Tab-separated table of C-alpha atoms in Angstrom:
chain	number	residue	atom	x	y	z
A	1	UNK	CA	14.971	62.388	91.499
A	2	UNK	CA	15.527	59.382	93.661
A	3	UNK	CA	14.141	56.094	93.470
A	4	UNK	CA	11.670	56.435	96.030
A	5	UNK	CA	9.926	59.607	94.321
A	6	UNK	CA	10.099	57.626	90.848
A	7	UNK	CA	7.965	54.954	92.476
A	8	UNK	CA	5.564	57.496	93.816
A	9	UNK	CA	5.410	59.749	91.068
A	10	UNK	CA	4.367	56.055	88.766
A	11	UNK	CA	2.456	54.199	91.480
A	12	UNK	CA	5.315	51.493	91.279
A	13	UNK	CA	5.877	48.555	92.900
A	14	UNK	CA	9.406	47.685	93.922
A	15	UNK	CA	10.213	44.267	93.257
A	16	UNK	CA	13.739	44.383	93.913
A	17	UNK	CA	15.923	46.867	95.709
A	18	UNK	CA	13.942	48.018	98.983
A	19	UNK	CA	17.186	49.372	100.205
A	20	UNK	CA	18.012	51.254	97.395
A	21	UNK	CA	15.730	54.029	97.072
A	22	UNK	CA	17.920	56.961	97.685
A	23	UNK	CA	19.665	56.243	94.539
A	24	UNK	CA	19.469	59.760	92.484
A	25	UNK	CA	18.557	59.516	88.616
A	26	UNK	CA	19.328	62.054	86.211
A	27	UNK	CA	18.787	60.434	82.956
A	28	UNK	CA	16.559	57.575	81.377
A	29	UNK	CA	16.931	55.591	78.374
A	30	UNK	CA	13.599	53.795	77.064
A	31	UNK	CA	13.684	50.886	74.696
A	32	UNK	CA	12.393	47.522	74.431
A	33	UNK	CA	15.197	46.132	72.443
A	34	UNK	CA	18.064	45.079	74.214
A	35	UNK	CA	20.533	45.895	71.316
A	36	UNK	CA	19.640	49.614	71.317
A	37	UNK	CA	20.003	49.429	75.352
A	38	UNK	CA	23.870	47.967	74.548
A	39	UNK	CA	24.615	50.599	71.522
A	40	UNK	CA	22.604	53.907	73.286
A	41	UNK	CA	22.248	53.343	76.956
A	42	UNK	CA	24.900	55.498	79.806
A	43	UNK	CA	25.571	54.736	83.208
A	44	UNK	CA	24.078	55.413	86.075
A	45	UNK	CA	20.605	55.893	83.705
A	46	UNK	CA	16.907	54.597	84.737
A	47	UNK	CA	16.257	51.490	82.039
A	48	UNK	CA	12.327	51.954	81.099
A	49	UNK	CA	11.370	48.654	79.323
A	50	UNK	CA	8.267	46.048	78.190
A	51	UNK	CA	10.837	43.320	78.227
A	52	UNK	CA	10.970	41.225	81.501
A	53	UNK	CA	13.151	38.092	81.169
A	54	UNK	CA	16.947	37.878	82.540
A	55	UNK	CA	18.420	39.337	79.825
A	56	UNK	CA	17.266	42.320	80.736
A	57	UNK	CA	19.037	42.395	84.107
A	58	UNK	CA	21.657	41.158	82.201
A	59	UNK	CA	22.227	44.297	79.931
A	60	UNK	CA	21.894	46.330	83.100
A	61	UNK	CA	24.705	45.028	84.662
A	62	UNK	CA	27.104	45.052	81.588
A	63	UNK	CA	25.968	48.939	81.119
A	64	UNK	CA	26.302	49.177	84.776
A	65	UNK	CA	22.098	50.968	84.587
A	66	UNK	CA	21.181	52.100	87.731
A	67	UNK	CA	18.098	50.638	88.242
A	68	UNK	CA	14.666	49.397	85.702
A	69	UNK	CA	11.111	50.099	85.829
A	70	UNK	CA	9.026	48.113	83.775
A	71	UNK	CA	6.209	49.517	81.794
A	72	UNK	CA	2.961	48.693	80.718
A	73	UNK	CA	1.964	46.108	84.047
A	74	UNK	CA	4.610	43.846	83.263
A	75	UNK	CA	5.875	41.758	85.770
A	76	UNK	CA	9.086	40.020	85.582
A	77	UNK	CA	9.813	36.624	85.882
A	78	UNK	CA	10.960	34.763	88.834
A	79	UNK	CA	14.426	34.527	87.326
A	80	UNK	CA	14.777	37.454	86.570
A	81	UNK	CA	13.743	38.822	90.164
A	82	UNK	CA	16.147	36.181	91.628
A	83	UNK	CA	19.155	37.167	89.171
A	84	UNK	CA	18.494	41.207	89.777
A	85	UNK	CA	18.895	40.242	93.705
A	86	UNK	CA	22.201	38.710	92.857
A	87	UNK	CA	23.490	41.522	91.050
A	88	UNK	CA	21.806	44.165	93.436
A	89	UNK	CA	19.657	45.977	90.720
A	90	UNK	CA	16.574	47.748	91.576
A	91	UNK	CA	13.539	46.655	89.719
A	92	UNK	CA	10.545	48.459	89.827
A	93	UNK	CA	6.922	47.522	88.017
A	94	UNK	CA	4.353	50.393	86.763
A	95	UNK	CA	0.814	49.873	85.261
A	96	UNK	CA	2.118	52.932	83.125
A	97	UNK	CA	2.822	52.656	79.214
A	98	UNK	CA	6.536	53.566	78.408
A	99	UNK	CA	4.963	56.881	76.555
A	100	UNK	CA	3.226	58.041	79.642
A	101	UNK	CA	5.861	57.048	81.984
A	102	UNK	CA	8.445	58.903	80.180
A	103	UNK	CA	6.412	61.938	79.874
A	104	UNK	CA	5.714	61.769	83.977
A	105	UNK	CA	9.423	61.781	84.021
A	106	UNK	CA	10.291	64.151	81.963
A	107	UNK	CA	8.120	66.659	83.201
A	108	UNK	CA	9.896	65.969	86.947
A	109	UNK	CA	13.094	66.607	85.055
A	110	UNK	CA	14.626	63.491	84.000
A	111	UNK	CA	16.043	63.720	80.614
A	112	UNK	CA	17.076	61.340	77.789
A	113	UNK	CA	20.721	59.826	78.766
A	114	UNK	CA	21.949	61.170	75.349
A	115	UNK	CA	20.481	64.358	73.480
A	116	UNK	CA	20.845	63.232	70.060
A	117	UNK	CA	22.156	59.834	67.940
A	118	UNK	CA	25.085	61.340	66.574
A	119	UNK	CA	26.305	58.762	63.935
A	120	UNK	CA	24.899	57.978	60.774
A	121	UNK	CA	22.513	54.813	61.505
A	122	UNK	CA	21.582	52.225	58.254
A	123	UNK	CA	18.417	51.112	58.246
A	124	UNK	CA	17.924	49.655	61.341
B	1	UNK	CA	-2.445	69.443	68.701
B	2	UNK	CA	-1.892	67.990	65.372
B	3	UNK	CA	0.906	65.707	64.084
B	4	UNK	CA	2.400	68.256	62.126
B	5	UNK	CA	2.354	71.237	64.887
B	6	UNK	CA	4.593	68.633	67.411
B	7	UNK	CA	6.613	67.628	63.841
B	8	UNK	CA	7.714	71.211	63.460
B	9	UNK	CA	8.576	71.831	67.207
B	10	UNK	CA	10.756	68.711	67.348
B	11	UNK	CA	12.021	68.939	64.036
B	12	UNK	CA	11.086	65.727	62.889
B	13	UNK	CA	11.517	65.407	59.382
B	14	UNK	CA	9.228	64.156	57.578
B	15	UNK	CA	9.706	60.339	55.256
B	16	UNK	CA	6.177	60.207	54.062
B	17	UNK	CA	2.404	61.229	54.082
B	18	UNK	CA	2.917	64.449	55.494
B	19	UNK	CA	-0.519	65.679	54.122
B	20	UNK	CA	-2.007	63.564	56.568
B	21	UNK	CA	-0.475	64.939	59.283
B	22	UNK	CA	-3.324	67.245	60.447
B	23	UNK	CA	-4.927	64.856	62.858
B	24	UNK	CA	-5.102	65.894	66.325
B	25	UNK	CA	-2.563	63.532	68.579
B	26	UNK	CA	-4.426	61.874	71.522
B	27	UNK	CA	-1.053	61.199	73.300
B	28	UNK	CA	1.503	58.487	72.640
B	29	UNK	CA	3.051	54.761	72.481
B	30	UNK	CA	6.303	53.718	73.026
B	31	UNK	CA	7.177	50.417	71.367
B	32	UNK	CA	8.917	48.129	69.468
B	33	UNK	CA	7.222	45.229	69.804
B	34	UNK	CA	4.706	44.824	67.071
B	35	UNK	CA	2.269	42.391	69.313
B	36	UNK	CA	2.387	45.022	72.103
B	37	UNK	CA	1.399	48.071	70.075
B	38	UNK	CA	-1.262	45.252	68.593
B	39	UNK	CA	-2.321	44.643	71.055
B	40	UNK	CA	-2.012	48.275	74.029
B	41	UNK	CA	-2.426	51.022	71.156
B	42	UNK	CA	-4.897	53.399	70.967
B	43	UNK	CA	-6.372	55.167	68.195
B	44	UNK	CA	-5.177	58.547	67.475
B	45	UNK	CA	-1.963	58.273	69.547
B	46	UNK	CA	1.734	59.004	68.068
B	47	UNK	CA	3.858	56.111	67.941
B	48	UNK	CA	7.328	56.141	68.711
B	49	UNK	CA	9.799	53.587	67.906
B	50	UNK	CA	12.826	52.357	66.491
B	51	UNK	CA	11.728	49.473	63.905
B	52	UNK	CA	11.734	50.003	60.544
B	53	UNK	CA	10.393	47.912	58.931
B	54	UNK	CA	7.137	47.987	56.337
B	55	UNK	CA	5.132	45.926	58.955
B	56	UNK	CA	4.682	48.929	61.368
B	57	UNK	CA	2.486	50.878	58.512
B	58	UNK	CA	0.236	47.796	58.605
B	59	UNK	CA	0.319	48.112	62.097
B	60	UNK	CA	0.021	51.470	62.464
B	61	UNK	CA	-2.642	51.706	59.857
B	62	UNK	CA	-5.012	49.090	61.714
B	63	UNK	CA	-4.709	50.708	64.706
B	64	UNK	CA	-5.819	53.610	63.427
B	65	UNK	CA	-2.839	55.477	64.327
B	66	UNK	CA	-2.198	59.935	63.978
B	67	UNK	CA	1.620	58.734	62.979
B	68	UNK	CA	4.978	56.415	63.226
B	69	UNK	CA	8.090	58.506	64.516
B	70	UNK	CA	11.530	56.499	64.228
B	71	UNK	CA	13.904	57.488	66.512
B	72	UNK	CA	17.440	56.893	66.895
B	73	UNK	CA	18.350	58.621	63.848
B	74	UNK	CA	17.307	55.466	62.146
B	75	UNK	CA	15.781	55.672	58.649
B	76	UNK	CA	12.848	53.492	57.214
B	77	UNK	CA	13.250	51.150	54.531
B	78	UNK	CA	12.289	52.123	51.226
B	79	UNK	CA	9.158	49.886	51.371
B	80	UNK	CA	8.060	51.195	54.232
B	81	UNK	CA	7.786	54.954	53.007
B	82	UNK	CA	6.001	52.765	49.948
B	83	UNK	CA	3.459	51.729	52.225
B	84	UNK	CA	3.270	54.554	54.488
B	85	UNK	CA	2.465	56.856	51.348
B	86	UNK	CA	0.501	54.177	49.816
B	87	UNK	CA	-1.938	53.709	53.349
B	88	UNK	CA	-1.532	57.094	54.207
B	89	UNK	CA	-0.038	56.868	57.395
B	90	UNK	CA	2.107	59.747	58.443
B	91	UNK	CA	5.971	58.974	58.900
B	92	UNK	CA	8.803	60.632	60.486
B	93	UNK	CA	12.433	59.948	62.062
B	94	UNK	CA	14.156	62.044	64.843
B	95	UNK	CA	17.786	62.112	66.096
B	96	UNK	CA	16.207	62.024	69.757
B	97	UNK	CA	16.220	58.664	71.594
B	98	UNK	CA	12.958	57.497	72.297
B	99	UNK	CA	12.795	58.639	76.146
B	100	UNK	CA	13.763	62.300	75.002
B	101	UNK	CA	11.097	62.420	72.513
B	102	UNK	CA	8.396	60.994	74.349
B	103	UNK	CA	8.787	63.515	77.214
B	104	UNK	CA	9.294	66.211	75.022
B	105	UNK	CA	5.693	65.515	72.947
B	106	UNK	CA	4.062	64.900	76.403
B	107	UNK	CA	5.189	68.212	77.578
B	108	UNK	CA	4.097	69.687	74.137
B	109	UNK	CA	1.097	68.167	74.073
B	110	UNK	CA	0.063	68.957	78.327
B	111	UNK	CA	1.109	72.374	77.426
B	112	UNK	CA	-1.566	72.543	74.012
B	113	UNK	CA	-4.062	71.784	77.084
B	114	UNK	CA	-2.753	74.590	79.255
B	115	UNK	CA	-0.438	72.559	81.763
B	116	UNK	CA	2.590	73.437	82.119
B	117	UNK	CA	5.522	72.058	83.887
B	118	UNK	CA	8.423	74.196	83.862
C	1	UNK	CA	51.616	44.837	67.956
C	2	UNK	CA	50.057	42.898	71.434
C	3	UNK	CA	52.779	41.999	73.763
C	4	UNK	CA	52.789	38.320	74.804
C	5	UNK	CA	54.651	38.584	78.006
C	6	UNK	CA	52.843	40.366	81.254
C	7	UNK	CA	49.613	38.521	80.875
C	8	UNK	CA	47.876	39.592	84.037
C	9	UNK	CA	44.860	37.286	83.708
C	10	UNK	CA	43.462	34.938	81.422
C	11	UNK	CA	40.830	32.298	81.310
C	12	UNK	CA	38.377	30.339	79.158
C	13	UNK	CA	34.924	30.357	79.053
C	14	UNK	CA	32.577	27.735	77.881
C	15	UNK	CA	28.902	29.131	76.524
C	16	UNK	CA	26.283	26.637	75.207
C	17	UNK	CA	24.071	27.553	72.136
C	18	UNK	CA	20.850	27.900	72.361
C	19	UNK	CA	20.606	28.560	76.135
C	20	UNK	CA	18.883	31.568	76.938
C	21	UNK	CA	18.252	31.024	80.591
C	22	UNK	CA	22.037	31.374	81.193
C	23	UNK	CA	22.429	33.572	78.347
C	24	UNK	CA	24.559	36.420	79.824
C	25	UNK	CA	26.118	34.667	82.908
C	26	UNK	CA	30.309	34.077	81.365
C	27	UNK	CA	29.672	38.177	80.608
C	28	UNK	CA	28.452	38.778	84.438
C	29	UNK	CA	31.387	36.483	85.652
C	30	UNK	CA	33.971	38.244	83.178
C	31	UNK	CA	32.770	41.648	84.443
C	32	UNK	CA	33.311	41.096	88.339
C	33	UNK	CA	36.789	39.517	87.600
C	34	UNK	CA	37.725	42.701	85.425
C	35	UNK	CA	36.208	44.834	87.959
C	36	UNK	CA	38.783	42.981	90.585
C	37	UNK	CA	41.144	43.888	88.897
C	38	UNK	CA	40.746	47.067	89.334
C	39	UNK	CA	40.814	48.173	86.037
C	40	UNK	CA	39.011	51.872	84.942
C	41	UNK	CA	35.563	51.350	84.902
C	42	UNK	CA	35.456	52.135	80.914
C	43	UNK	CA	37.168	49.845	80.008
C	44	UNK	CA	35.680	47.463	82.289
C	45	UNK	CA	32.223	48.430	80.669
C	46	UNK	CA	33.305	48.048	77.091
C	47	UNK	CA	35.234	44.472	77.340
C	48	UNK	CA	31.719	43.410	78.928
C	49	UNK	CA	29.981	44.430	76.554
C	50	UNK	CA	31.408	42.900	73.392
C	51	UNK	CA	31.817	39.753	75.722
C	52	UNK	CA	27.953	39.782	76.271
C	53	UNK	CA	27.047	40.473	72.681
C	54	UNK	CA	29.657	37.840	72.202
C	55	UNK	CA	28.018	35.451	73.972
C	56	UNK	CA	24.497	36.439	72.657
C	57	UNK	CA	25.449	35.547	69.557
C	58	UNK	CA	26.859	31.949	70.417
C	59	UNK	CA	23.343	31.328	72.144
C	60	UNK	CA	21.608	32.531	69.234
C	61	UNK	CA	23.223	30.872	66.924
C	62	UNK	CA	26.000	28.887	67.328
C	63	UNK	CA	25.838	25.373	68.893
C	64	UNK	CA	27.975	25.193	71.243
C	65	UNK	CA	31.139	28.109	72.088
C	66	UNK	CA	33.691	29.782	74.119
C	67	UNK	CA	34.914	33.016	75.348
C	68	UNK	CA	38.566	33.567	76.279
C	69	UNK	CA	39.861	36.705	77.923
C	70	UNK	CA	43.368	37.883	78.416
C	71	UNK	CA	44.420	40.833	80.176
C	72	UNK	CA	47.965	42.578	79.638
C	73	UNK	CA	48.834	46.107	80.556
C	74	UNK	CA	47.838	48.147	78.314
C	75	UNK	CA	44.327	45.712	76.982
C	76	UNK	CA	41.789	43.555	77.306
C	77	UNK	CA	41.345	40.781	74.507
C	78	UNK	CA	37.933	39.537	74.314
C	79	UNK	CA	37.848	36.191	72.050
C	80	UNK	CA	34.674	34.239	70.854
C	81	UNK	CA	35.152	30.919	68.897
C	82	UNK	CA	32.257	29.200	67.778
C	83	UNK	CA	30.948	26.057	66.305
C	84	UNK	CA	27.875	26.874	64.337
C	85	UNK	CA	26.637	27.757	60.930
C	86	UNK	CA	29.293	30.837	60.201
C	87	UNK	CA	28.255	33.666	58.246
C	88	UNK	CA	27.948	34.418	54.511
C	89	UNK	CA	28.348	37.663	54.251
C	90	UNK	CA	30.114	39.689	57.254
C	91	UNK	CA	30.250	42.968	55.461
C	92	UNK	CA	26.235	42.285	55.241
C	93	UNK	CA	26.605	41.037	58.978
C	94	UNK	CA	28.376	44.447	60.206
C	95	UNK	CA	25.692	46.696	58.851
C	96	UNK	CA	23.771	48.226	61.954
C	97	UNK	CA	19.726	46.472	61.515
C	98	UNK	CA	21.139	43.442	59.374
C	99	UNK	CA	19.610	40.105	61.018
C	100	UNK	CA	18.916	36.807	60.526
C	101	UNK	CA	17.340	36.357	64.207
C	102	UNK	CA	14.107	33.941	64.607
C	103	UNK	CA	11.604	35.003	66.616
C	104	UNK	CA	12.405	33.517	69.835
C	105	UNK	CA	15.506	35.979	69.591
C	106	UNK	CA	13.527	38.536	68.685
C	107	UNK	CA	11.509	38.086	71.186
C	108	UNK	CA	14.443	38.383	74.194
C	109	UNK	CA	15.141	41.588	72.588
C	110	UNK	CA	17.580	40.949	70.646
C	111	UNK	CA	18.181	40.349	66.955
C	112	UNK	CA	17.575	43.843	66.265
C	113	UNK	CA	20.957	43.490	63.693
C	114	UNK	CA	22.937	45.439	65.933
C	115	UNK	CA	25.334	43.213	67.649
C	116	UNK	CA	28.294	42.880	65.466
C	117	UNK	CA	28.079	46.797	64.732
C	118	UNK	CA	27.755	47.048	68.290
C	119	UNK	CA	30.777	45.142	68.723
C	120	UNK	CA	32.324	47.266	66.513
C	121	UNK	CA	31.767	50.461	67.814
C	122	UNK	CA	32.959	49.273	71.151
C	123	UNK	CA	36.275	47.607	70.706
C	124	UNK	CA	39.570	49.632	69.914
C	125	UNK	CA	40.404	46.505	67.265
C	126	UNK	CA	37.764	44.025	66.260
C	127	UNK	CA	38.445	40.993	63.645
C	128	UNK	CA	35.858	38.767	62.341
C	129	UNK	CA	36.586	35.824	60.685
C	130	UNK	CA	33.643	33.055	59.587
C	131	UNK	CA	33.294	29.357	57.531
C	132	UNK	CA	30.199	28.826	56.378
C	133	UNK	CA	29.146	25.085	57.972
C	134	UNK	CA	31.855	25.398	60.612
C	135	UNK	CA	31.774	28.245	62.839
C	136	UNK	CA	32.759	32.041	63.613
C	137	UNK	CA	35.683	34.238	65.358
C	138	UNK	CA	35.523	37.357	66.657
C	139	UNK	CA	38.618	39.189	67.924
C	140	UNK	CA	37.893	42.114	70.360
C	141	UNK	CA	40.430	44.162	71.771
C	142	UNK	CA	39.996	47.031	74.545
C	143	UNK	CA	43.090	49.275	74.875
C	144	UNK	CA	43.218	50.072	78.668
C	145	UNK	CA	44.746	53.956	78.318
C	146	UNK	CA	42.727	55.111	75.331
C	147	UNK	CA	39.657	56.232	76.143
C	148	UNK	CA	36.985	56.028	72.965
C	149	UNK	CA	35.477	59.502	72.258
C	150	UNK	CA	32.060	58.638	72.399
C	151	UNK	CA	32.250	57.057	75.735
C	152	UNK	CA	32.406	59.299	78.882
């Protein structure tokens, strides 16, 4: 799916990255702790999060995450619009909740960016 | 379709109250932030998520909630299965990540309904 | 053992605790240089990353810090020094959903307890060493021609 049918198919709002919008997604990783987007989260995979400040855009550019969509109506902050311009990554806002956007998604054929956590995780 | 129908599919195993897992599942959350689900949950969805800790049965039991599924192949602490059992709120852990499993119990769930997708 | 001749690049980083509006910005600046230097996009990937939990940690923490990075030939050596309040108990501290983090961190999104193991899981070599009342240092090393399983 590309950008541009992801914003359709969840009545998104692009905030950043008009001219990106070709960009095809395979995968997705949802989370709204940044740790699990640093331990779990491949490249080239659609970040869905509640989160909104610059760290966000921050952990997208160290994972080198092709683009986020923000869930649940939230908007991001103006820093973290201006730093996602800097570092060219596509942000794009849905009223959707994470459960419903990931279900929209999944039915259209995106999948998870991993099948399975294969290590043994403590009590997290 | 119930809790325990969509636990069986997905082979989520179960940590605790699994006799109360016969409540029909009006959808989903996805969420780790306990104000959000506070405050954006509805009653009688699943939520899925990767916290552990004890206060997500309070959570989840205030909300009214059909169950808590941890993902990530995480495991709950042992006073959260305490409470969970204690409350009676339905808990479970999967190996899937929490995108997977959402889209996979939305599909499940459309498809209980007579939707399909693929 | 790391070879101290053929240093390609190196440079030092200063990161301020308790900063989170430029929390992240010495790991951005660390990535393009990498990335300049053309090195495979792996390893590229994984040196950022332990910088950037790195350098989350100093701002979460620590009170003021610094991130040094050399590259050689055949790695990339990731080092944070920091002057804060150390930690007690680093075998505690490795264990993936151990945290101490206060709600503001929590509230970025991080202090989920998985940043050290994190760390861990991403470097080729990774040393720890901590004084209560003083500080913490964390050794990361990213060979440049071994490729981790896990990461693809």
């Amino acid at each position: 799916m590309t950008l541009r049918e992801i914003k359709e198919l969840l009545e998104a709002e692009v905030l950043v990255g008009h001219s990106q919008l070709d960009r095809e997604i395979t995968t997705a990783f949802g989370a709204d702790l940044m740790s699990d987007v640093l331990a779990f989260a491949k490249p080239g995979s659609l970040l869905l999060t509640g989160l909104t400040n610059p760290q966000v855009v921050r952990t997208a550019d160290v994972l080198d995450i092709a683009a986020i969509l923000m869930v649940r109506g939230k908007r991001p902050t103006p820093e973290t619009i201006r730093l996602a311009e800097e570092l060219g990554i596509p942000i794009l806002a849905t009223k959707y909740i994470l459960f419903e956007s990931a279900g929209r998604l999944y039915s259209k054929g995106i999948r998870g960016c991993m099948e399975k956590v294969e290590s043994d995780r403590a009590t997290g | 379709m119930k809790l325990k129908e969509i636990a069986k599919e997905l082979d989520l195993k179960a940590r605790a109250a699994e006799d109360k897992a016969d409540r029909e599942v009006r959808g989903g959350y996805v969420g780790d932030l306990l104000s959000d689900v506070m405050g954006n949950a509805r009653e009688g969805q699943v939520w899925i998520t990767r916290q552990t800790h004890q206060n997500i049965i309070a959570v989840a039991d205030l909300k009214d909630l059909a169950g808590v599924i941890i993902v990530n192949r995480c495991e709950p602490a042992k006073d959260t299965v305490e409470k969970a059992n204690e409350v009676g709120v339905p808990l479970y852990v999967s190996s899937l990540p929490a995108f997977e499993l959402a889209g996979r119990i939305y599909v499940l769930i459309a498809k209980a309904k007579g939707i399909t997708f693929f | 053992m790391p070879q101290d001749d053929g240093i390609i690049y190196q440079n030092s980083f200063p990161v301020e605790g308790g900063n989170f509006e430029t929390a992240g910005q010495v790991s951005s600046q660390i990535k393009a240089i990498l990335k300049s230097l053309n090195l495979p996009k792996e390893v590229v990937r994984r040196a950022a990353l332990v910088a950037y939990e790195s350098e989350i940690n100093i701002v979460s923490y620590a009170t003021q810090g610094e991130i040094k990075v050399v590259v050689r030939p055949a790695e990339v050596v990731v080092e944070a020094n920091d002057v804060g309040p150390g930690i007690e108990d680093i075998e505690l501290a490795m264990q993936a959903g151990y945290s101490t983090a206060n709600e503001k961190i929590r509230e970025m999104g991080f202090g989920a307890g998985m940043g050290l193991f994190n760390i861990n899981t991403y470097s080729d070599i990774f040393h720890i060493t901590s004084e209560v009342g003083r500080g913490t240092y964390l050794k990361m090393v990213v060979k440049i021609n071994e490729k981790k399983e896990h990461e693809t």
